[in-house]
Coordinates of C-alpha atoms in Angstrom, one line a residue:
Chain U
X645 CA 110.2 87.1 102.2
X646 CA 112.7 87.7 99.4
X647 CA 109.8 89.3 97.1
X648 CA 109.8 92.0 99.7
X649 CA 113.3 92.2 99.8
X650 CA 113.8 92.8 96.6
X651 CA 111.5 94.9 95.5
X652 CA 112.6 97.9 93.4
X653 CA 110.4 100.6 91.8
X654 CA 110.7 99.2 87.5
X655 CA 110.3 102.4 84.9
X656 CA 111.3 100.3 82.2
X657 CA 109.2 97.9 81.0
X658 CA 109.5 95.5 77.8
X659 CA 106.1 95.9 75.4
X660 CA 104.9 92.3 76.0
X661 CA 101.1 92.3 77.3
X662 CA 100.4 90.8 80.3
X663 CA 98.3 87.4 79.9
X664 CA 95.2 87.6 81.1
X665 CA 95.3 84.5 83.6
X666 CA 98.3 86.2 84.9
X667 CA 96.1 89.6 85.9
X668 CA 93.5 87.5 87.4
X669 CA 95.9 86.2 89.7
X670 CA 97.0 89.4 90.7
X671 CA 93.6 90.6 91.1
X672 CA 92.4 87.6 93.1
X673 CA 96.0 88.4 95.5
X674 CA 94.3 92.1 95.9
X675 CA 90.8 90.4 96.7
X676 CA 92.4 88.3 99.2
X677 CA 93.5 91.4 101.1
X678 CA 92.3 92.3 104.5
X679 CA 89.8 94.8 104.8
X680 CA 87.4 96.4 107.2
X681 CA 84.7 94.3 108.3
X682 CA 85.1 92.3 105.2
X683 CA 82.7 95.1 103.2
X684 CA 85.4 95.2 100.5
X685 CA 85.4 98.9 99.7
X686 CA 88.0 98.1 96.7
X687 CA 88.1 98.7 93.1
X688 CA 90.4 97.7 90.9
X689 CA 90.7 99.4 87.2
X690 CA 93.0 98.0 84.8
X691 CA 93.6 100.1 82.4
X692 CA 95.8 98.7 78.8
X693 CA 94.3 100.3 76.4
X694 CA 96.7 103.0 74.2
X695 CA 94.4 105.6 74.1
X696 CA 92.8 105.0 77.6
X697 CA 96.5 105.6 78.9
X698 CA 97.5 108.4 77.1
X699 CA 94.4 110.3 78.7
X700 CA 95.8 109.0 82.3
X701 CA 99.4 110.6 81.5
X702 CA 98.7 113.9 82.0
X703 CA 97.4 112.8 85.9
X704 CA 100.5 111.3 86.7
X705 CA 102.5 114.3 85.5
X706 CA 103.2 112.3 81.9
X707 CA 105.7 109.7 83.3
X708 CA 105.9 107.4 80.5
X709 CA 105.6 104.6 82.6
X710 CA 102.1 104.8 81.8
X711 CA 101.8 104.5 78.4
X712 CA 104.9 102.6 78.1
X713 CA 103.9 99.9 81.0
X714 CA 101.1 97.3 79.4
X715 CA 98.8 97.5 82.3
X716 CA 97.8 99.9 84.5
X717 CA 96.4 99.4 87.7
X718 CA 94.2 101.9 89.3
X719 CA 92.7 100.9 93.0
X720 CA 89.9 102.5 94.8
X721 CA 88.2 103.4 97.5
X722 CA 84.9 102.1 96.5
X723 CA 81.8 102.5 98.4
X724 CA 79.3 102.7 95.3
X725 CA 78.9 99.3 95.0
X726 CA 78.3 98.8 98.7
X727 CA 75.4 101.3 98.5
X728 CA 73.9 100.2 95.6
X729 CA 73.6 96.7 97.1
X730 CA 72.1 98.3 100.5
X731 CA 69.7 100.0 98.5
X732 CA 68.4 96.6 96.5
X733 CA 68.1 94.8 100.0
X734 CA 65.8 97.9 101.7
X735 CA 69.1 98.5 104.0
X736 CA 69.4 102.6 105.2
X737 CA 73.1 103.2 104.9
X738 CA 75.6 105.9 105.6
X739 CA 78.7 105.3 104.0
X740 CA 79.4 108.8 102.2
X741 CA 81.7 110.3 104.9
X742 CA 85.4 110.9 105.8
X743 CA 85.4 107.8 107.9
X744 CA 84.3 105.6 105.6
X745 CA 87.0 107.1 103.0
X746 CA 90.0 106.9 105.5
X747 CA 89.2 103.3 105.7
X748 CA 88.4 102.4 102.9
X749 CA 91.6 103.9 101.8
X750 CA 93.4 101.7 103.8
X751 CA 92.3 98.9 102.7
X752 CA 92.5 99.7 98.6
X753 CA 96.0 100.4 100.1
X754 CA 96.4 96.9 101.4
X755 CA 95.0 95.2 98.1
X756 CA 97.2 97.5 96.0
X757 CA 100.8 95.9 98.4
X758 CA 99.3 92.3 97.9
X759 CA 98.9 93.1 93.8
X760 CA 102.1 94.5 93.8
X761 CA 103.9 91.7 95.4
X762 CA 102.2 89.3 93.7
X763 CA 103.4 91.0 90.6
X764 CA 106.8 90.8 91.5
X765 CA 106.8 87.4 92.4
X766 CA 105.5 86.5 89.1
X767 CA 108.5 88.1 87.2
X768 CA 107.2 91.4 86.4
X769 CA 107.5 94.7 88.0
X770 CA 106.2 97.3 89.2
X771 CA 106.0 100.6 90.1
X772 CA 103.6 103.1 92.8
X773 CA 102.6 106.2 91.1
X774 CA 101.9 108.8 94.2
X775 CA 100.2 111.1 91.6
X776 CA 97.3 109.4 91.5
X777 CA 95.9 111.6 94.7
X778 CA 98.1 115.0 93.3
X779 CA 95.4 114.8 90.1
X780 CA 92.6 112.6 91.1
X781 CA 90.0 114.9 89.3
X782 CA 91.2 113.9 86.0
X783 CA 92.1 110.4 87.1
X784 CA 87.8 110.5 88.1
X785 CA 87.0 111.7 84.6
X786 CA 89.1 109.4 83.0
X787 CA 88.1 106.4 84.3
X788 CA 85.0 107.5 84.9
X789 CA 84.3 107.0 88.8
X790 CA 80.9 107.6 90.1
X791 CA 80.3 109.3 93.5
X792 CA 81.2 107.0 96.1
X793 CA 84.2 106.2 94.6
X794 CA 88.2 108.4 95.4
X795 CA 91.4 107.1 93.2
X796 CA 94.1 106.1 95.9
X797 CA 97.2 105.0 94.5
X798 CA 98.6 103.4 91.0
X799 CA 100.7 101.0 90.2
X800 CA 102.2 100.6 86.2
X801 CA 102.7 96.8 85.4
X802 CA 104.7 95.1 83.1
X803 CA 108.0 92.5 82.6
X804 CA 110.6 94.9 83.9
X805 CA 113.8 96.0 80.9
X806 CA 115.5 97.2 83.8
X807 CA 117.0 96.2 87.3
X808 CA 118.3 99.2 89.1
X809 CA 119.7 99.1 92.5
X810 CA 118.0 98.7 95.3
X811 CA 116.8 102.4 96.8
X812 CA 118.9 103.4 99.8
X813 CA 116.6 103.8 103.2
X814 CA 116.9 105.4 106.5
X815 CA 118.3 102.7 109.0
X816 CA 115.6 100.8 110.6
X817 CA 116.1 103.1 114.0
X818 CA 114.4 106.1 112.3
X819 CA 111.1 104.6 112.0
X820 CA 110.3 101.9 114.7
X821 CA 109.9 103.4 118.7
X822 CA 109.5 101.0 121.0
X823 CA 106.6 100.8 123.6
X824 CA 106.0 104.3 122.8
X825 CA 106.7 107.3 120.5
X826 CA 110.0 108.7 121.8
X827 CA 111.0 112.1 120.1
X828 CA 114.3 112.2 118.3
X829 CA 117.1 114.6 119.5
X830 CA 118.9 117.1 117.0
X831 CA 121.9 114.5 117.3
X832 CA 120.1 111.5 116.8
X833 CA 118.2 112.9 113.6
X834 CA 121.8 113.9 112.5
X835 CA 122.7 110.4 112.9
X836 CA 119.8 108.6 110.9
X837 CA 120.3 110.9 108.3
X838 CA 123.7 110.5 107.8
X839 CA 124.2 108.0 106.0
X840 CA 122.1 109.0 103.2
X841 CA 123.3 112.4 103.3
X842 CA 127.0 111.2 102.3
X843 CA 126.1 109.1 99.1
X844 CA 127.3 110.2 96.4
X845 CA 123.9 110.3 94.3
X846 CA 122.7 112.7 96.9
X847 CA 125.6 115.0 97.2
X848 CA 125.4 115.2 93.2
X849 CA 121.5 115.9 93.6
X850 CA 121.8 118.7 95.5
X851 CA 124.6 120.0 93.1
X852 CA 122.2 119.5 90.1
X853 CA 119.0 121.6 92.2
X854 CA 121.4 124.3 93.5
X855 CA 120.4 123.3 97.1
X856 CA 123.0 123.5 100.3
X857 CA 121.5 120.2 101.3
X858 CA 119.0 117.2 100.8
X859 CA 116.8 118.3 102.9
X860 CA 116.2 121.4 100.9
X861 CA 116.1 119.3 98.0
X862 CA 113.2 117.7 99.6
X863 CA 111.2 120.4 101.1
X864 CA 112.1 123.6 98.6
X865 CA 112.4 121.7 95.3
X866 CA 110.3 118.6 94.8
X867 CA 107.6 118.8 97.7
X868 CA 107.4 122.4 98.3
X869 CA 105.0 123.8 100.8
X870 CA 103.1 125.5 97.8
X871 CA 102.4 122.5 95.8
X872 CA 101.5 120.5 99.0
X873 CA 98.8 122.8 100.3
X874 CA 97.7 123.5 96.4
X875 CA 97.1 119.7 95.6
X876 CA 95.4 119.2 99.2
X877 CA 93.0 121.8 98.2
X878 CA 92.8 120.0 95.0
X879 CA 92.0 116.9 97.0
X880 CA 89.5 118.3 99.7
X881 CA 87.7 119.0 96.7
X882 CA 87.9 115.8 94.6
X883 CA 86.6 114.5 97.8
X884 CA 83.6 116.5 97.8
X885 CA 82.7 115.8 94.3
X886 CA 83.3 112.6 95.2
X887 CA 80.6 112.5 97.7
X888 CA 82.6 111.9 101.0
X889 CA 82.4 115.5 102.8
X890 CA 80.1 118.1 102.1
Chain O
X503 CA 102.3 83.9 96.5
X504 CA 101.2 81.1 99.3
X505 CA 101.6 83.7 102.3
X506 CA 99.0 86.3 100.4
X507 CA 96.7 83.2 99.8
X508 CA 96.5 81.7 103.1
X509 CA 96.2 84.7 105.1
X510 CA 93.4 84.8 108.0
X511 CA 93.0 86.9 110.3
X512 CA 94.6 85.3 113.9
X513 CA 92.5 86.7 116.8
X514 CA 93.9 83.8 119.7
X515 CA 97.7 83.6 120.2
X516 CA 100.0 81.6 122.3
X517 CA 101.6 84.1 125.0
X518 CA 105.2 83.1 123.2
X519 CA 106.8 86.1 123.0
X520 CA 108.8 87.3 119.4
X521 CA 112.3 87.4 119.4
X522 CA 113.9 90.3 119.0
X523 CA 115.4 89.2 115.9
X524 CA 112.0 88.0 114.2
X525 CA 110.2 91.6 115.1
X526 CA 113.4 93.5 113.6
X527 CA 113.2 91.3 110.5
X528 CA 109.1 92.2 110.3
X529 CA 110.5 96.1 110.8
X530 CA 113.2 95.7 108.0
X531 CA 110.2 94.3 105.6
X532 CA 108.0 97.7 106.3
X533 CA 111.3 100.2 105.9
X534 CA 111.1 98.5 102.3
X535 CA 108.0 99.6 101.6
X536 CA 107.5 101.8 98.2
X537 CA 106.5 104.9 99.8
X538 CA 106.4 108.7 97.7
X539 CA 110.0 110.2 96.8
X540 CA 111.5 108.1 99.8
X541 CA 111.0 110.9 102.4
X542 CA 109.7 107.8 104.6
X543 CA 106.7 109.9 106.2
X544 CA 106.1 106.3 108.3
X545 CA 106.5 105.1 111.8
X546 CA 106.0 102.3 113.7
X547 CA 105.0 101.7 117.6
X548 CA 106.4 98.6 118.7
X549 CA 103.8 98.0 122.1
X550 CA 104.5 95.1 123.7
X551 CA 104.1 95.8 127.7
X552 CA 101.2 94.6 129.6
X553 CA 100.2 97.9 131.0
X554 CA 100.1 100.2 127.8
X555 CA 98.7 97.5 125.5
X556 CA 96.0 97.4 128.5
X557 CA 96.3 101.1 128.3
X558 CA 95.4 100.9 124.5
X559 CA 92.4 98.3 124.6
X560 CA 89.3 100.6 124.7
X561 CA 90.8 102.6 121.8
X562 CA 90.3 99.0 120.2
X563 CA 86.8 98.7 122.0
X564 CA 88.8 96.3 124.6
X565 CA 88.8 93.1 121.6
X566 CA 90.8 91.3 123.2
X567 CA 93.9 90.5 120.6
X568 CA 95.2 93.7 122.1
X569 CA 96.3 92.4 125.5
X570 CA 96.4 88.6 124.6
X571 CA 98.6 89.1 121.4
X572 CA 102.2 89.7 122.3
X573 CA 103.0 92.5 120.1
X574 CA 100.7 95.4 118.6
X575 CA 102.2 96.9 115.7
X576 CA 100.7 100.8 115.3
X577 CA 101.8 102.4 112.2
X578 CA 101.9 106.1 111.8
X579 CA 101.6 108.8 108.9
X580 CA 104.3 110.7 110.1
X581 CA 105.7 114.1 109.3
X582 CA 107.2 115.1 112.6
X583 CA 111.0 113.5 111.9
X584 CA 111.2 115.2 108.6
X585 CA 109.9 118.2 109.9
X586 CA 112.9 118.2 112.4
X587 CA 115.1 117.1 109.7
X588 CA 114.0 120.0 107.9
X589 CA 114.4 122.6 110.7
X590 CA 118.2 121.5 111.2
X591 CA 118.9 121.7 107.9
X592 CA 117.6 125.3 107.5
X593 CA 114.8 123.7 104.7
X594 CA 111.7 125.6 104.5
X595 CA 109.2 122.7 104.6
X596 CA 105.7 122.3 104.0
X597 CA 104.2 118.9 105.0
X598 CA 101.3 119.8 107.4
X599 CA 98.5 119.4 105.3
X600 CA 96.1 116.8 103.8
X601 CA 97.9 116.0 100.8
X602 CA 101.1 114.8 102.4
X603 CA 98.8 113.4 105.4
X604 CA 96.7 110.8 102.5
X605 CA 100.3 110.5 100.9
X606 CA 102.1 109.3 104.4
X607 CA 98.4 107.2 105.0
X608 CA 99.0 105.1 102.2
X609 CA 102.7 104.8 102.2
X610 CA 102.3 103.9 106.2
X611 CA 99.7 101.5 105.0
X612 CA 101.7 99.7 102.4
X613 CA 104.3 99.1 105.3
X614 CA 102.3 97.8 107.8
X615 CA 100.9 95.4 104.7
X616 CA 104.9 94.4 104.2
X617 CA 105.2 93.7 108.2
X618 CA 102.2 91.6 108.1
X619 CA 103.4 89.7 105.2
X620 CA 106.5 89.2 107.0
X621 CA 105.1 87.9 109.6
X622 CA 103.1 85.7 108.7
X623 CA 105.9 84.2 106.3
X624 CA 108.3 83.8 109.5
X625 CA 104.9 81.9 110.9
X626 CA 103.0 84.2 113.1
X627 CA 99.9 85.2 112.8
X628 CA 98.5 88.8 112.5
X629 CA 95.3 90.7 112.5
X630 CA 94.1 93.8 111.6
X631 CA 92.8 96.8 113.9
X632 CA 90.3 98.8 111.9
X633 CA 89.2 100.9 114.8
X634 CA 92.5 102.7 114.8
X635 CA 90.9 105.6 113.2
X636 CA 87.8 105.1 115.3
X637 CA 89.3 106.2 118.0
X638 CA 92.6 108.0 116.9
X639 CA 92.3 110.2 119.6
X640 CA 93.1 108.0 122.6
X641 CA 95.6 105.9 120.6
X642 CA 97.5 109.7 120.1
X643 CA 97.4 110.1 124.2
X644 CA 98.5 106.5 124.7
X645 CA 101.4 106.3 122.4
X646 CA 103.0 109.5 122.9
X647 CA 102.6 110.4 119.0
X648 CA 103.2 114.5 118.7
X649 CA 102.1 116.7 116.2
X650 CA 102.3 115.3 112.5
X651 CA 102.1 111.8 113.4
X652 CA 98.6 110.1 112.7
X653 CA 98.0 106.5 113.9
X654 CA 96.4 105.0 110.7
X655 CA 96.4 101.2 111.1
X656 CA 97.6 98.4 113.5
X657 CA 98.4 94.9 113.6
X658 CA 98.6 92.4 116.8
X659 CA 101.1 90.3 115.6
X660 CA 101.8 86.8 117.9
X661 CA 102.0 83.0 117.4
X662 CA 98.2 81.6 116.4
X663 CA 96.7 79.2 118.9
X664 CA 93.4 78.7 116.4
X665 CA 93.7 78.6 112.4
X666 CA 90.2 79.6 111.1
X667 CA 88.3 79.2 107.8
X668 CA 89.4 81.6 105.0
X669 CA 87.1 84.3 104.9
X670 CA 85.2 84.5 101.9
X671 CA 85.3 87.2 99.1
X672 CA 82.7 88.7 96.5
X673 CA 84.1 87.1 92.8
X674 CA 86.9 88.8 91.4
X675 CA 84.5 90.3 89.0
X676 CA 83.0 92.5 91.9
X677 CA 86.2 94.5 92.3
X678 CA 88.1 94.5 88.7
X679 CA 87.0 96.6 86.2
X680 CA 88.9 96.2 82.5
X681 CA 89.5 99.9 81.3
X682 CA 87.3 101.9 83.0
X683 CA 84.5 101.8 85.8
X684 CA 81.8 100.0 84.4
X685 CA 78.9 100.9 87.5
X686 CA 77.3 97.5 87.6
X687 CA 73.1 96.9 87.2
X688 CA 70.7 95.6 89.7
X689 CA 70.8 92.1 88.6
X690 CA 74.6 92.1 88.7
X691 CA 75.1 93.7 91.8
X692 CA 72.6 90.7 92.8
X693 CA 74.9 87.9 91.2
X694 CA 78.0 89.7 93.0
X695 CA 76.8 89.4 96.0
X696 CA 74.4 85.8 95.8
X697 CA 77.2 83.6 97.4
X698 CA 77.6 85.7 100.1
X699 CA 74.2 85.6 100.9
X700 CA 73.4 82.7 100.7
X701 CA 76.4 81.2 102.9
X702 CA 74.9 79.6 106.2
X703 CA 76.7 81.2 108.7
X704 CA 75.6 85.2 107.2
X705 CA 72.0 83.7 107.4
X706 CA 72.8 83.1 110.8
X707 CA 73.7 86.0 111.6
X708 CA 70.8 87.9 110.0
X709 CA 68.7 86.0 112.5
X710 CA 70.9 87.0 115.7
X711 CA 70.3 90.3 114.1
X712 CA 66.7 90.4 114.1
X713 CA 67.9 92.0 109.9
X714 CA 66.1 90.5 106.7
X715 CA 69.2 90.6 104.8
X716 CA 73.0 90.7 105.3
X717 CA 72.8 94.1 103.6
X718 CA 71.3 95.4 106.7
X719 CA 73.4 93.9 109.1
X720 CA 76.2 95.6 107.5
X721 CA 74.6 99.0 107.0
X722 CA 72.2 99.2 110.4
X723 CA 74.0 97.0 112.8
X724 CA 77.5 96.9 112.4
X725 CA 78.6 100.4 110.5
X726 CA 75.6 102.6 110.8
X727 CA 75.2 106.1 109.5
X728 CA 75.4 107.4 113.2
X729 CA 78.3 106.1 114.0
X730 CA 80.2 106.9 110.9
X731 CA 79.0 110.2 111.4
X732 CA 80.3 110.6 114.5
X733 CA 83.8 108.7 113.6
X734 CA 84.2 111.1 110.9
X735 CA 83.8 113.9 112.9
X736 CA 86.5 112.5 115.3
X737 CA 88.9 111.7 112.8
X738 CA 88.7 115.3 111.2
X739 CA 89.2 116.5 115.0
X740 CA 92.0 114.5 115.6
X741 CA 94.0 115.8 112.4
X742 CA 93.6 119.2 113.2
X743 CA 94.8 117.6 117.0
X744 CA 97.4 116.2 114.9
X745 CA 98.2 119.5 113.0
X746 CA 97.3 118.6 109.5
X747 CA 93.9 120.5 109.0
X748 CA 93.3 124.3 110.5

C-alpha cells in the first residue's frame, strides 16, 4: 500500500488548520481499529488550541512540531469510560491493572497507525512523538486525564512544508525469524548493520557526538542507560497515579 | 482509506498457503513502521509449521485461527539485537528497562498494524491475537524469544473463507475529545453506549449469559477482575522472565 510506503516522519508543517470533516475522518479511521474484545479502551485528544500546545511543549522536550503543527493528536489508554459505564449498569469490574494497560496500549497503538495513515493518505503528514511516555505526568495534567486513563504515543498533524527522504532501515533480515526466534551471530549482526553504518549521514553523526561509532551514538548519547531507567521510574509512577498498579 | 474501513476480523481461512513474495511484502510494510530514533527495537516470528503453530495454540486458549490460518505473525518488543549490536561495538547500553520495553511495545505494535494493513490490501485476511500477553509465558518457551524480547501482539494472517459483518463501534464522540479530556456524565456515557445496547445480537448474548446488561457480560463474564488479576501478575512475571523488571 503506497501510503505505507511512503510514509516519512513531517516536522514541517504549513499553518493551515485542519478542516474539521477532515479530523472526523481520521478519528472515525482510529475508531475503526481493532481492539481487544471490542471494549474500545481508546481515547483520542486533539489538541489545536495555541495556548493548550504551548503547555504540551515542554512534555515532548519543546519540539516545535507541537506548536507549529495545527493539530495534535494525543491517544490513550482509556479505561475510565469503560468503568464508568460498568458502574451505571450494576456490573462489578476490574479493569485498573497492568493487564488491562498493556492491552489497552496496544490497541490506542493500533488506532494511533490507522489515524496516521489515514492522515497521510489525505495529503497531510505526520509525525510520532515517542515523548509522550518520557513525560506523561505533565502530558496527564495537561490534558487533564482522570485515573483510568495513561498517554501512549502522539502524533503532530498538519499539511506537511517539507518532504525529506525516506529514513534508511535495517534490511528486512534483521527483524523477521522464521518459524522461530533464531539468535543472530557476531558476523551476521555485522552484516545487518552494515549498511547503515557506512552512510554518510551516520559517519558524520558520530563525528558531530564525538562517538567511535553509531552504536555509541545510540546507547551513550541519545538513549543512555541513565535517562532510560530515570524516565521508567518516571513511568512506573505515572502508572500508579494513574490507577493501574498499586 | 478503503483497507482501514473494511477491515474485519477473518477467523476461517482457505488452507492456501502465502507466497513467499506476498509475506516478504507484508514484512517490508512493518520494517516501515515509525518506530523511536530508528533503533528498530521490533521483531517478527514468521510461524507457519503445523507442529509449532499446534505447539502455540493453548497460549491462544487453542482458538482455532492458530492452526487453521496458514501464517501467525508474532511481533516482539525487542532489545536483544541491539543489545548485541551494542556489545560489539564496545557501546555501553542501557535498554533493559520499562521505558524502552513500552517504547519497543508500541513501536512493535505500530508494525504489526502496517503488516495487517498490508495484508489485507494484497487480499488476505487477518485477525488479531489479544491473548498474547495472556499468556506471554508459553509463547516465550515456544518461540525461542531470549531475554529482551517480549511477544506483545499477533496476527494469523491467511486467505478468508467467510467475510463477516463489520463490527460495530461506540460513535466517534465516545473516543475524541477536542482539547482536553472532557470525563463524560451519566446520561452521556448512556447515549454512548445506547446503540450498542440495544443491537439484537448483544441482547442475545446477555441472555446466554444469564447478565442483565452487556455491561456485565463484559465486566463479569468475559474480562473479570480475577482474571485480569491474575494476567497481570503473569505479565509482570514474564518481563522480569524477560529481563526488563528486577
Amino acid at each position: 500500500m503506497q501510503t505505507i510506503f511512503n510514509h516519512r516522519s513531517i516536522r514541517k508543517y504549513k499553518s493551515d488548520a485542519i478542516p474539521a470533516d477532515t479530523l472526523r475522518r481520521i478519528i472515525e479511521a482510529a475508531n475503526r481499529a481493532s481492539n481487544t474484545g471490542n471494549m474500545q479502551l481508546v481515547s483520542v485528544v486533539a489538541t489545536t488550541k495555541d495556548d493548550l500546545k504551548k503547555a504540551l511543549a515542554p512534555a515532548h522536550f519543546n519540539q516545535k512540531m507541537i506548536t507549529e503543527a495545527p493539530l495534535v493528536l494525543t491517544f490513550c489508554a482509556d479505561v475510565n469510560r469503560m468503568n464508568k459505564w460498568c458502574d451505571l449498569r450494576n456490573a462489578k469490574h476490574g479493569f485498573m491493572n497492568m493487564q488491562t494497560l498493556y492491552t489497552a496500549t496496544i490497541d490506542a497503538t493500533i488506532a494511533a497507525q490507522n489515524a496516521a495513515l489515514e492522515a497521510e493518505h489525505l495529503g497531510l503528514g505526520i509525525c510520532y512523538l515517542g515523548t509522550t511516555t518520557y513525560n506523561a505526568r505533565q502530558i496527564v495534567e495537561v490534558l487533564n486525564l482522570p485515573k483510568g486513563v495513561m498517554p501512549v504515543t502522539t502524533i503532530t498533524v498538519g499539511y506537511p512544508a517539507d518532504m525529506p527522504e525516506l529514513t534508511e532501515r535495517l534490511p528486512v533480515e534483521a527483524i523477521l525469524h522464521m518459524e522461530q526466534y533464531k539468535d543472530f551471530c557476531d558476523e551476521t549482526i555485522t552484516s545487518l548493520y552494515a549498511e547503515r553504518e557506512q552512510m554518510e549521514s551516520n559517519k558524520q553523526f558520530c563525528r558531530e557526538n564525538n562517538k567511535e561509532n553509531l552504536a555509541q551514538v545510540f546507547a551513550e548519547i541519545r538513549y543512555t542507560k541513565e535517562n532510560n531507567e530515570y524516565f521508567s521510574k518516571e513511568l512506573m509512577d505515572v502508572l500508579r497515579l494513574q490507577g493501574f498498579i498499586e
